[in-house]
Coordinates of C-alpha atoms in Angstrom, one line a residue:
X742 CA 99.3 93.3 75.0
X743 CA 97.0 90.0 75.5
X744 CA 93.7 90.3 77.7
X745 CA 95.3 88.4 80.7
X746 CA 98.4 91.0 80.6
X747 CA 96.1 93.8 80.6
X748 CA 94.3 92.2 83.3
X749 CA 97.2 91.7 85.5
X750 CA 98.5 95.3 84.8
X751 CA 95.0 96.4 85.7
X752 CA 94.9 94.7 88.7
X753 CA 98.4 95.8 89.9
X754 CA 97.4 99.5 89.5
X755 CA 94.1 98.9 91.1
X756 CA 94.6 96.3 93.9
X757 CA 98.4 96.7 95.2
X758 CA 97.6 99.2 97.5
X759 CA 94.9 97.1 99.3
X760 CA 96.7 94.1 99.0
X761 CA 99.7 95.6 100.9
X762 CA 97.3 97.4 103.3
X763 CA 95.2 94.6 104.3
X764 CA 98.3 92.7 104.7
X765 CA 100.2 95.4 106.7
X766 CA 96.7 95.3 109.2
X767 CA 96.7 92.1 109.7
X768 CA 100.7 91.2 110.2
X769 CA 101.7 94.7 111.4
X770 CA 104.8 94.5 109.3
X771 CA 105.5 96.3 106.2
X772 CA 108.1 94.1 105.2
X773 CA 105.8 91.0 105.2
X774 CA 103.2 92.8 103.6
X775 CA 105.3 93.9 100.9
X776 CA 107.0 90.8 99.9
X777 CA 103.7 88.6 100.3
X778 CA 102.0 91.1 97.7
X779 CA 104.8 91.0 95.2
X780 CA 104.8 87.3 95.5
X781 CA 101.2 87.3 94.9
X782 CA 101.5 89.0 91.9
X783 CA 104.0 87.2 90.6
X784 CA 101.8 84.0 91.2
X785 CA 99.0 85.6 89.2
X786 CA 101.7 86.2 86.4
X787 CA 102.6 82.4 86.4
X788 CA 98.8 80.9 86.9
X789 CA 96.4 83.4 85.2
X790 CA 97.5 82.8 81.4
X791 CA 96.8 79.1 81.8
X792 CA 93.7 79.2 84.4
X793 CA 92.1 82.0 83.5
X794 CA 91.5 85.6 85.1
X795 CA 89.7 84.7 88.5
X796 CA 86.3 86.5 88.8
X797 CA 87.6 88.4 91.5
X798 CA 91.2 89.4 90.8
X799 CA 91.4 91.7 94.2
X800 CA 90.1 88.7 96.3
X801 CA 92.4 86.4 94.7
X802 CA 95.2 88.4 95.1
X803 CA 94.4 89.2 98.7
X804 CA 94.0 85.4 99.6
X805 CA 97.2 84.5 97.8
X806 CA 99.3 87.0 99.6
X807 CA 97.9 86.4 102.7
X808 CA 98.9 82.4 102.6
X809 CA 102.4 83.7 101.4
X810 CA 102.9 85.9 104.3
X811 CA 102.1 83.0 106.4
X812 CA 104.5 80.5 104.8
X813 CA 107.1 83.1 105.0
X814 CA 106.3 83.6 108.8
X815 CA 106.5 79.9 109.2
X816 CA 109.6 79.4 107.1
X817 CA 111.3 81.8 109.7
X818 CA 110.2 79.4 112.5
X819 CA 108.6 82.3 114.5
X820 CA 107.0 81.0 117.6
X821 CA 105.7 84.4 118.8
X822 CA 102.4 85.8 119.1
X823 CA 102.4 87.0 115.3
X824 CA 102.8 83.6 114.3
X825 CA 99.8 82.4 116.4
X826 CA 97.9 85.3 114.9
X827 CA 99.0 84.4 111.3
X828 CA 97.9 80.6 112.1
X829 CA 94.2 81.5 113.4
X830 CA 93.6 83.8 110.5
X831 CA 94.9 81.3 108.0
X832 CA 91.7 80.0 106.1
X833 CA 89.7 80.5 103.2
X834 CA 87.4 83.2 104.2
X835 CA 86.4 85.9 101.6
X836 CA 88.1 89.3 101.7
X837 CA 87.0 92.0 103.8
X838 CA 84.1 94.2 102.2
X839 CA 85.5 97.0 100.0
X840 CA 84.8 99.5 102.8
X841 CA 87.2 97.8 105.3
X842 CA 89.9 97.7 102.6
X843 CA 89.7 101.4 101.7
X844 CA 90.2 102.4 105.4
X845 CA 93.0 100.2 105.4
X846 CA 94.5 101.9 102.4
X847 CA 94.0 105.2 103.9
X848 CA 95.7 104.1 107.2
X849 CA 98.6 102.8 105.0
X850 CA 99.2 106.4 103.2
X851 CA 99.3 108.0 106.5
X852 CA 101.7 105.7 107.7
X853 CA 103.8 106.1 104.9
X854 CA 104.0 109.9 105.2
X855 CA 104.2 110.0 109.0
X856 CA 106.1 113.3 110.0
X857 CA 108.8 111.2 111.5
X858 CA 110.2 110.3 108.6
X859 CA 112.1 112.3 106.2
X860 CA 110.4 113.8 103.2
X861 CA 112.6 111.9 100.5
X862 CA 111.7 108.6 102.9
X863 CA 107.9 109.4 102.7
X864 CA 108.3 110.1 98.7
X865 CA 110.2 106.8 98.3
X866 CA 107.9 104.9 100.6
X867 CA 104.6 106.0 99.4
X868 CA 105.7 105.3 95.7
X869 CA 106.7 101.7 96.9
X870 CA 104.1 100.5 99.2
X871 CA 101.1 102.5 98.0
X872 CA 102.0 103.2 94.2
X873 CA 103.4 99.8 93.8
X874 CA 106.4 101.2 91.7
X875 CA 109.4 99.2 91.7
X876 CA 112.7 99.9 93.1
X877 CA 114.2 100.9 89.7
X878 CA 111.4 103.1 88.9
X879 CA 111.5 105.0 92.2
X880 CA 115.4 105.2 91.9
X881 CA 115.1 106.6 88.2
X882 CA 112.5 108.6 89.2
X883 CA 114.6 110.7 91.7
X884 CA 118.0 110.0 90.1
X885 CA 119.7 108.1 92.7
X886 CA 121.4 104.6 92.3
X887 CA 118.9 101.6 92.9
X888 CA 121.1 100.2 96.1
X889 CA 120.5 103.8 97.4
X890 CA 116.7 103.8 97.1
X891 CA 116.5 100.3 98.6
X892 CA 118.5 101.4 101.5
X893 CA 116.2 104.6 102.0
X894 CA 113.1 102.5 101.9
X895 CA 114.6 99.9 104.2
X896 CA 115.5 102.5 106.9
X897 CA 112.2 104.2 106.7
X898 CA 110.6 100.6 107.7
X899 CA 112.9 100.3 110.2
X900 CA 112.3 103.5 112.1
X901 CA 108.3 102.7 111.8
X902 CA 109.1 99.5 113.4
X903 CA 111.5 100.9 116.1
X904 CA 109.8 104.2 116.7
X905 CA 106.4 102.3 116.9
X906 CA 104.8 104.5 114.5
X907 CA 100.9 103.0 114.9
X908 CA 99.1 101.9 111.7
X909 CA 95.9 103.7 112.4
X910 CA 94.2 106.8 111.4
X911 CA 95.6 110.0 112.9
X912 CA 93.3 111.5 115.7
X913 CA 90.5 114.0 114.9
X914 CA 92.6 117.0 116.1
X915 CA 95.9 115.6 114.1
X916 CA 94.1 114.7 110.8
X917 CA 94.2 118.1 109.4
X918 CA 98.0 118.5 109.6
X919 CA 98.7 114.9 108.5
X920 CA 96.4 115.4 105.4
X921 CA 98.5 118.2 104.9
X922 CA 101.9 116.2 104.8
X923 CA 100.1 113.7 102.7
X924 CA 99.5 116.3 99.9
X925 CA 102.6 117.8 100.1
X926 CA 104.1 114.3 99.2
X927 CA 101.7 113.6 96.3
X928 CA 102.4 117.4 95.0
X929 CA 106.2 116.9 95.2
X930 CA 105.9 113.7 93.2
X931 CA 103.8 115.6 90.3
X932 CA 106.1 118.3 90.2
X933 CA 109.2 116.0 89.8
X934 CA 107.2 114.5 86.9
X935 CA 106.0 117.9 85.7
X936 CA 109.3 119.6 85.3
X937 CA 112.2 117.0 86.0
X938 CA 115.0 118.5 87.6
X939 CA 117.8 116.1 86.5
X940 CA 119.6 116.8 83.1
X941 CA 119.6 113.2 82.2
X942 CA 116.2 112.2 82.3
X943 CA 112.9 113.2 80.3
X944 CA 111.9 116.5 80.8
X945 CA 108.3 115.6 81.5
X946 CA 107.8 112.5 83.3
X947 CA 104.1 111.3 82.7
X948 CA 104.8 108.1 84.8
X949 CA 105.1 110.5 87.8
X950 CA 102.6 112.8 86.8
X951 CA 100.0 110.2 86.2
X952 CA 101.1 108.2 89.6
X953 CA 100.3 111.6 91.6
X954 CA 97.1 112.1 89.9
X955 CA 96.2 108.1 90.4
X956 CA 97.0 108.6 94.4
X957 CA 95.1 111.7 94.7
X958 CA 92.0 110.4 93.4
X959 CA 92.3 107.6 95.8
X960 CA 92.6 110.2 98.8
X961 CA 89.9 112.3 97.1
X962 CA 87.6 108.9 97.0
X963 CA 88.5 108.4 101.0
X964 CA 88.2 111.9 102.1
X965 CA 85.5 113.4 99.5
X966 CA 84.7 116.4 101.7
X967 CA 88.3 117.5 102.1
X968 CA 88.6 120.9 100.1
X969 CA 92.4 120.7 99.8
X970 CA 92.0 117.1 98.2
X971 CA 89.9 118.4 95.9
X972 CA 91.9 121.6 95.2
X973 CA 95.3 119.5 94.8
X974 CA 93.3 117.4 92.0
X975 CA 92.0 120.0 90.0
X976 CA 95.2 121.7 89.9
X977 CA 97.1 118.4 89.1
X978 CA 94.5 118.0 86.6
X979 CA 94.6 121.5 84.9
X980 CA 98.2 121.3 84.6
X981 CA 98.5 117.6 83.2
X982 CA 95.9 118.8 80.7
X983 CA 98.6 121.0 79.1
X984 CA 101.3 118.3 79.1
X985 CA 101.3 117.3 75.4
X986 CA 101.7 120.9 74.6
X987 CA 104.4 122.1 76.6
X988 CA 107.5 120.5 75.1
X989 CA 108.1 121.0 71.3
X990 CA 109.4 118.0 68.9
X991 CA 112.5 119.4 69.4
X992 CA 112.8 118.8 73.1
X993 CA 112.4 122.6 73.8
X994 CA 110.0 123.9 76.6
X995 CA 107.0 125.6 75.3
X996 CA 106.1 128.7 77.1
X997 CA 102.2 129.3 78.1
X998 CA 101.7 132.0 75.6
X999 CA 103.3 130.1 72.9
X1000 CA 101.3 126.6 73.5
X1001 CA 98.7 125.3 71.3
X1002 CA 95.8 125.5 73.1
X1003 CA 94.1 123.2 70.9
X1004 CA 96.4 120.4 71.9
X1005 CA 95.3 120.5 75.7
X1006 CA 92.9 117.8 77.1
X1007 CA 89.6 119.0 77.2
X1008 CA 88.7 116.2 79.4
X1009 CA 91.0 117.1 81.9
X1010 CA 90.2 120.6 81.9
X1011 CA 86.7 119.9 82.2
X1012 CA 87.1 117.9 85.4
X1013 CA 89.4 120.3 86.7
X1014 CA 87.1 123.1 86.1
X1015 CA 83.9 121.3 87.9
X1016 CA 85.9 120.8 90.9
X1017 CA 87.2 124.7 91.0
X1018 CA 83.6 125.1 90.6
X1019 CA 82.6 123.0 93.5
X1020 CA 85.2 124.8 95.9
X1021 CA 84.2 128.1 94.7
X1022 CA 80.7 127.3 96.0
X1023 CA 82.2 126.1 99.4
X1024 CA 84.1 129.5 99.5
X1025 CA 80.7 131.4 98.8
X1026 CA 79.1 129.8 101.7
X1027 CA 82.1 130.7 103.9
X1028 CA 84.4 127.9 103.7
X1029 CA 87.9 129.5 103.4
X1030 CA 89.9 128.0 100.3
X1031 CA 93.3 126.6 101.0
X1032 CA 96.6 126.6 99.1
X1033 CA 95.7 124.2 96.7
X1034 CA 92.5 125.4 96.3
X1035 CA 93.7 129.0 95.1
X1036 CA 96.5 127.8 93.0
X1037 CA 93.9 125.4 90.9
X1038 CA 91.4 128.4 90.8
X1039 CA 94.5 130.2 89.1
X1040 CA 95.1 127.4 86.6
X1041 CA 91.3 127.4 85.8
X1042 CA 91.5 131.5 84.7
X1043 CA 94.5 130.5 82.5
X1044 CA 92.8 127.0 80.9
X1045 CA 89.5 129.1 80.3
X1046 CA 91.2 131.4 78.0
X1047 CA 90.9 130.9 74.5
X1048 CA 94.2 132.8 73.8
X1049 CA 96.9 134.2 75.9
X1050 CA 95.5 137.8 75.1
X1051 CA 92.2 136.7 76.3
X1052 CA 93.5 135.8 80.0
X1053 CA 91.6 137.5 83.3
X1054 CA 95.1 138.8 84.6
X1055 CA 93.2 141.3 87.3
X1056 CA 91.8 138.0 88.5
X1057 CA 95.1 135.9 88.5
X1058 CA 96.7 138.6 90.4
X1059 CA 93.6 139.2 93.0
X1060 CA 94.1 135.1 93.6
X1061 CA 97.9 135.7 94.0
X1062 CA 97.0 138.2 96.5
X1063 CA 94.7 135.9 98.4
X1064 CA 97.6 133.2 98.3
X1065 CA 100.2 135.3 99.5
X1066 CA 98.1 136.1 102.8
X1067 CA 98.4 132.3 103.1
X1068 CA 101.8 131.4 101.8
X1069 CA 104.2 134.3 101.8
X1070 CA 106.6 132.3 100.1
X1071 CA 109.3 134.0 97.8
X1072 CA 108.1 131.4 95.2
X1073 CA 104.7 132.7 95.6
X1074 CA 105.7 136.4 95.2
X1075 CA 107.7 135.8 92.4
X1076 CA 104.8 134.2 90.5
X1077 CA 102.7 136.8 91.6
X1078 CA 105.2 139.4 89.7
X1079 CA 105.0 137.4 86.6
X1080 CA 101.3 138.0 86.6
X1081 CA 101.6 141.8 87.5
X1082 CA 103.7 142.3 84.5
X1083 CA 100.9 141.4 82.5
X1084 CA 98.8 143.9 84.1
X1085 CA 100.9 146.8 85.3
X1086 CA 103.6 146.2 83.1
X1087 CA 107.2 145.0 83.3
X1088 CA 108.8 147.8 85.1
X1089 CA 106.4 147.4 88.2
X1090 CA 107.1 143.7 88.1
X1091 CA 111.0 144.1 87.6
X1092 CA 110.8 146.1 91.0
X1093 CA 109.0 143.6 92.8
X1094 CA 111.3 140.6 91.6
X1095 CA 114.2 142.7 92.6
X1096 CA 113.3 142.7 95.8
X1097 CA 113.5 138.7 95.9
X1098 CA 116.8 138.7 95.0
X1099 CA 118.2 137.8 98.4
X1100 CA 116.0 135.0 98.8
X1101 CA 116.2 133.4 95.4
X1102 CA 119.5 134.2 94.1
X1103 CA 120.0 130.4 93.7
X1104 CA 116.6 129.9 91.7
X1105 CA 116.9 129.8 87.9
X1106 CA 113.2 130.4 87.7
X1107 CA 113.9 133.8 89.6
X1108 CA 116.8 134.7 86.8
X1109 CA 114.7 133.5 84.0
X1110 CA 111.7 135.7 85.0
X1111 CA 114.3 138.7 85.7
X1112 CA 115.6 138.2 82.0
X1113 CA 112.4 138.1 80.1
X1114 CA 111.1 141.4 82.1
X1115 CA 114.6 143.0 81.2
X1116 CA 114.0 141.9 77.7
X1117 CA 110.7 143.5 77.4
X1118 CA 112.3 146.8 78.8
X1119 CA 114.8 146.8 76.1
X1120 CA 117.8 146.3 78.4
X1121 CA 119.2 143.7 76.4
X1122 CA 122.8 143.5 78.1
X1123 CA 121.4 142.8 81.2
X1124 CA 118.9 140.4 80.4
X1125 CA 121.3 138.3 78.6
X1126 CA 123.6 138.0 82.0
X1127 CA 120.2 137.0 83.5
X1128 CA 119.5 134.5 81.0
X1129 CA 123.1 133.1 81.4
X1130 CA 122.6 132.7 85.0
X1131 CA 119.3 130.8 84.7
X1132 CA 120.8 128.7 82.1
X1133 CA 123.8 127.9 84.7
X1134 CA 121.2 126.9 87.4
X1135 CA 118.4 125.3 85.3
X1136 CA 118.8 121.5 85.2
X1137 CA 116.0 120.4 83.0
X1138 CA 117.1 119.9 79.5
X1139 CA 114.1 121.5 77.6
X1140 CA 114.0 124.5 80.1
X1141 CA 117.6 125.0 79.1
X1142 CA 116.9 124.9 75.2
X1143 CA 114.3 127.6 75.7
X1144 CA 116.0 130.0 77.8
X1145 CA 119.1 129.6 75.3
X1146 CA 117.0 130.2 72.4
X1147 CA 115.3 133.2 73.9
X1148 CA 119.1 134.5 74.9
X1149 CA 120.1 134.2 71.8
X1150 CA 117.4 135.9 69.9
X1151 CA 118.2 139.1 71.9
X1152 CA 120.0 141.8 69.7

């Protein structure tokens, strides 16, 4: 890749959200902002190889996109207040200072993740408007047709316009709940990359995990004092650090106890641990940790152990006990039971898992956990049946390969 191509790629990663956010604030229309930003980057692809990369790529792109937006409004021959406002703003003034643009990006994220939108619409809109992913990329990520994804994004933008969803920061009383919604979107994006749900895609999608981390870093920079933002970032980093060790050369999922810990990314682990320590210090000062902070602390225990046998399972179970009080979901209870097996034995854990059957009968991980506990207890016939059910329900190819091998190893 040439220096100019690298500069354009870097500018797309760093400036797309800023450009779209700035234009959305100025023109009040996501369609205009998106189209003008795309045209500005297309112009950069044409002109920068010949003219050179401008000293301030972000300012160049913002100015170019601003002019493209005004050209579109004029082409559509609109004679309303929007056009007058656009014409008044049509000048060569330098872009707003970075602080103002960052505020605009934050407004854009909260708009895309507004609770009035369905969760799938929030996911798609965030990846497109904030992440800058193309329509084919988003469609592939969630295994839907490109036309269907385009319609989903179009409907989401239309709903924002029809419902007059404001392009602004939530009020102080609404902010905690709205931040929680934004983090939920980013966590879903990360999880889809960490263990892809579709059978016809890569089992681990680094493009999605990397994008989720990048967007969470953006939220972290804009809301540096929010503990759950820091917790989610730490959780993502500590999970991503194990990515290269999670799938074997044969395409099989590698369980935590079988992973080559020397292949883990020490830099990501170090950063994740620092964030966890910061949140532990805040907890010691009386600030109660949230769900993502506790999950990050659990991952910090796992990534601190040099070997699976060195894992402090009593601390892991204690953290899950704390998490269950915040989030008494059956998934959390299942994960706690898996940790209990290492502390109190598989029989105690199996009793806890079996109590979840009525809530998790359609969840492959429930049957996989149960199969492993039954295997450890020597109940091979029942274990095989549980593995069969887990394989039937699992959609990830790497996970299927792992479960099949474990089943076939039974006597």
